[in-house]
């Protein structure tokens, strides 16, 4: 496992994973695939690829990795770990073998980035709209 960097502040040690209670129920329906697809559209899931560090996970592991990646990108906001009710926040490291389920740095999530982008784009739009 990677060693945390010194002098860097991390989000709390929380991970978003597939709820083991719902794991069996969702495989039959399309909810699991649809939610994994959504999670990977807002986070980097390249580690799940063939030959990558998380490429050997089963379907439940893939879902948990994707859900956690999306949850971390959104700054661990509780609503970012719902995925139609099939995910749950856990306080034990969900990493599996060589596959590291990361925890984001404080201030590195999407809300801060969205605010910064909005601060630049809104004035730009107003300038263009009224010229």
Short mmCIF file of C-alpha atoms in Angstrom, two decimals:
data_model
loop_
_atom_site.label_atom_id
_atom_site.label_comp_id
_atom_site.label_asym_id
_atom_site.label_seq_id
_atom_site.Cartn_x
_atom_site.Cartn_y
_atom_site.Cartn_z
CA UNK A 1 0.00 0.00 0.00
CA UNK A 2 1.18 3.55 -0.69
CA UNK A 3 2.46 5.57 2.26
CA UNK A 4 0.60 8.85 2.94
CA UNK A 5 2.56 12.00 2.12
CA UNK A 6 3.79 14.09 5.04
CA UNK A 7 2.37 17.55 5.60
CA UNK A 8 -0.69 16.83 3.45
CA UNK A 9 -4.21 16.90 4.86
CA UNK A 10 -6.51 14.10 3.71
CA UNK A 11 -10.27 13.83 3.85
CA UNK A 12 -11.54 11.65 6.72
CA UNK A 13 -10.91 7.92 6.36
CA UNK A 14 -14.23 7.07 4.70
CA UNK A 15 -14.95 5.03 1.59
CA UNK A 16 -18.07 4.49 -0.50
CA UNK A 17 -18.68 0.85 -1.46
CA UNK A 18 -21.37 -1.37 -2.87
CA UNK A 19 -23.71 -2.27 -0.02
CA UNK A 20 -23.15 -6.01 0.61
CA UNK A 21 -26.84 -6.37 1.48
CA UNK A 22 -27.91 -5.22 -1.99
CA UNK A 23 -25.04 -6.79 -3.97
CA UNK A 24 -26.92 -9.96 -4.89
CA UNK A 25 -30.13 -8.15 -5.79
CA UNK A 26 -28.63 -5.57 -8.12
CA UNK A 27 -26.55 -7.86 -10.32
CA UNK A 28 -29.65 -9.19 -12.06
CA UNK A 29 -30.97 -5.75 -12.93
CA UNK A 30 -29.24 -3.00 -14.84
CA UNK A 31 -28.85 -0.77 -11.80
CA UNK A 32 -25.33 -1.97 -11.01
CA UNK A 33 -23.95 -1.41 -14.52
CA UNK A 34 -25.77 1.90 -14.90
CA UNK A 35 -24.44 3.22 -11.58
CA UNK A 36 -20.88 2.05 -12.26
CA UNK A 37 -21.08 3.79 -15.63
CA UNK A 38 -22.27 6.98 -13.97
CA UNK A 39 -19.56 6.82 -11.28
CA UNK A 40 -16.84 6.34 -13.90
CA UNK A 41 -18.20 9.27 -15.92
CA UNK A 42 -17.38 11.62 -13.03
CA UNK A 43 -14.19 9.96 -11.74
CA UNK A 44 -11.09 8.20 -13.04
CA UNK A 45 -11.71 4.45 -13.29
CA UNK A 46 -8.71 3.59 -15.46
CA UNK A 47 -7.27 1.46 -12.63
CA UNK A 48 -10.08 -1.03 -13.36
CA UNK A 49 -8.69 -1.75 -16.83
CA UNK A 50 -7.10 -5.03 -17.88
CA UNK A 51 -3.58 -5.34 -16.49
CA UNK A 52 -4.03 -2.36 -14.17
CA UNK A 53 -3.76 -2.42 -10.37
CA UNK A 54 -7.51 -3.04 -9.93
CA UNK A 55 -8.13 -5.05 -13.09
CA UNK A 56 -8.66 -8.35 -11.25
CA UNK A 57 -11.58 -7.23 -9.07
CA UNK A 58 -14.92 -8.99 -9.40
CA UNK A 59 -18.11 -7.10 -10.32
CA UNK A 60 -18.73 -6.07 -6.69
CA UNK A 61 -15.14 -4.85 -6.34
CA UNK A 62 -15.42 -2.89 -9.61
CA UNK A 63 -18.60 -1.22 -8.37
CA UNK A 64 -17.04 -0.38 -5.01
CA UNK A 65 -13.93 1.10 -6.64
CA UNK A 66 -16.02 3.22 -9.02
CA UNK A 67 -18.41 4.37 -6.30
CA UNK A 68 -15.52 5.36 -4.05
CA UNK A 69 -13.70 7.23 -6.82
CA UNK A 70 -16.82 9.30 -7.51
CA UNK A 71 -17.48 9.85 -3.79
CA UNK A 72 -13.93 11.10 -3.25
CA UNK A 73 -14.06 13.43 -6.27
CA UNK A 74 -17.18 15.01 -4.77
CA UNK A 75 -15.40 15.70 -1.48
CA UNK A 76 -17.07 12.85 0.44
CA UNK A 77 -20.44 14.57 0.34
CA UNK A 78 -22.90 12.02 1.73
CA UNK A 79 -25.28 12.33 -1.23
CA UNK A 80 -22.43 11.31 -3.55
CA UNK A 81 -22.57 7.79 -2.05
CA UNK A 82 -26.12 6.79 -2.82
CA UNK A 83 -26.20 5.33 -6.33
CA UNK A 84 -29.93 4.56 -6.18
CA UNK A 85 -29.60 3.14 -2.68
CA UNK A 86 -27.05 0.42 -3.49
CA UNK A 87 -23.96 2.02 -1.90
CA UNK A 88 -22.90 2.67 1.67
CA UNK A 89 -20.18 4.71 3.42
CA UNK A 90 -17.74 2.54 5.38
CA UNK A 91 -14.98 3.46 7.84
CA UNK A 92 -12.65 0.53 7.08
CA UNK A 93 -10.24 0.80 4.17
CA UNK A 94 -11.96 -0.90 1.23
CA UNK A 95 -8.69 -1.47 -0.67
CA UNK A 96 -8.21 -5.00 -1.99
CA UNK A 97 -4.76 -6.47 -2.56
CA UNK A 98 -2.78 -4.16 -4.87
CA UNK A 99 -5.92 -2.12 -5.61
CA UNK A 100 -5.85 1.08 -3.55
CA UNK A 101 -9.19 2.73 -2.84
CA UNK A 102 -7.89 6.25 -2.31
CA UNK A 103 -9.03 9.04 -0.01
CA UNK A 104 -8.83 12.53 -1.52
CA UNK A 105 -6.84 15.43 -0.20
CA UNK A 106 -8.71 18.19 1.62
CA UNK A 107 -9.75 20.84 -0.87
CA UNK A 108 -9.15 18.62 -3.90
CA UNK A 109 -12.76 17.68 -4.59
CA UNK A 110 -15.10 18.77 -7.34
CA UNK A 111 -17.04 21.41 -5.34
CA UNK A 112 -13.95 23.60 -4.99
CA UNK A 113 -13.12 23.15 -8.67
CA UNK A 114 -16.70 23.92 -9.72
CA UNK A 115 -16.67 27.12 -7.67
CA UNK A 116 -13.39 28.20 -9.26
CA UNK A 117 -14.67 27.49 -12.78
CA UNK A 118 -17.92 29.34 -12.07
CA UNK A 119 -15.99 32.33 -10.74
CA UNK A 120 -14.22 32.59 -14.09
CA UNK A 121 -17.03 31.66 -16.48
CA UNK A 122 -19.91 33.72 -15.06
CA UNK A 123 -18.14 37.10 -15.45
CA UNK A 124 -16.90 36.00 -18.88
CA UNK A 125 -20.45 35.10 -19.94
CA UNK A 126 -21.79 38.41 -18.66
CA UNK A 127 -19.14 40.30 -20.62
CA UNK A 128 -19.96 38.44 -23.84
CA UNK A 129 -23.75 38.60 -23.35
CA UNK A 130 -23.85 42.34 -22.86
CA UNK A 131 -21.36 43.48 -25.49
#
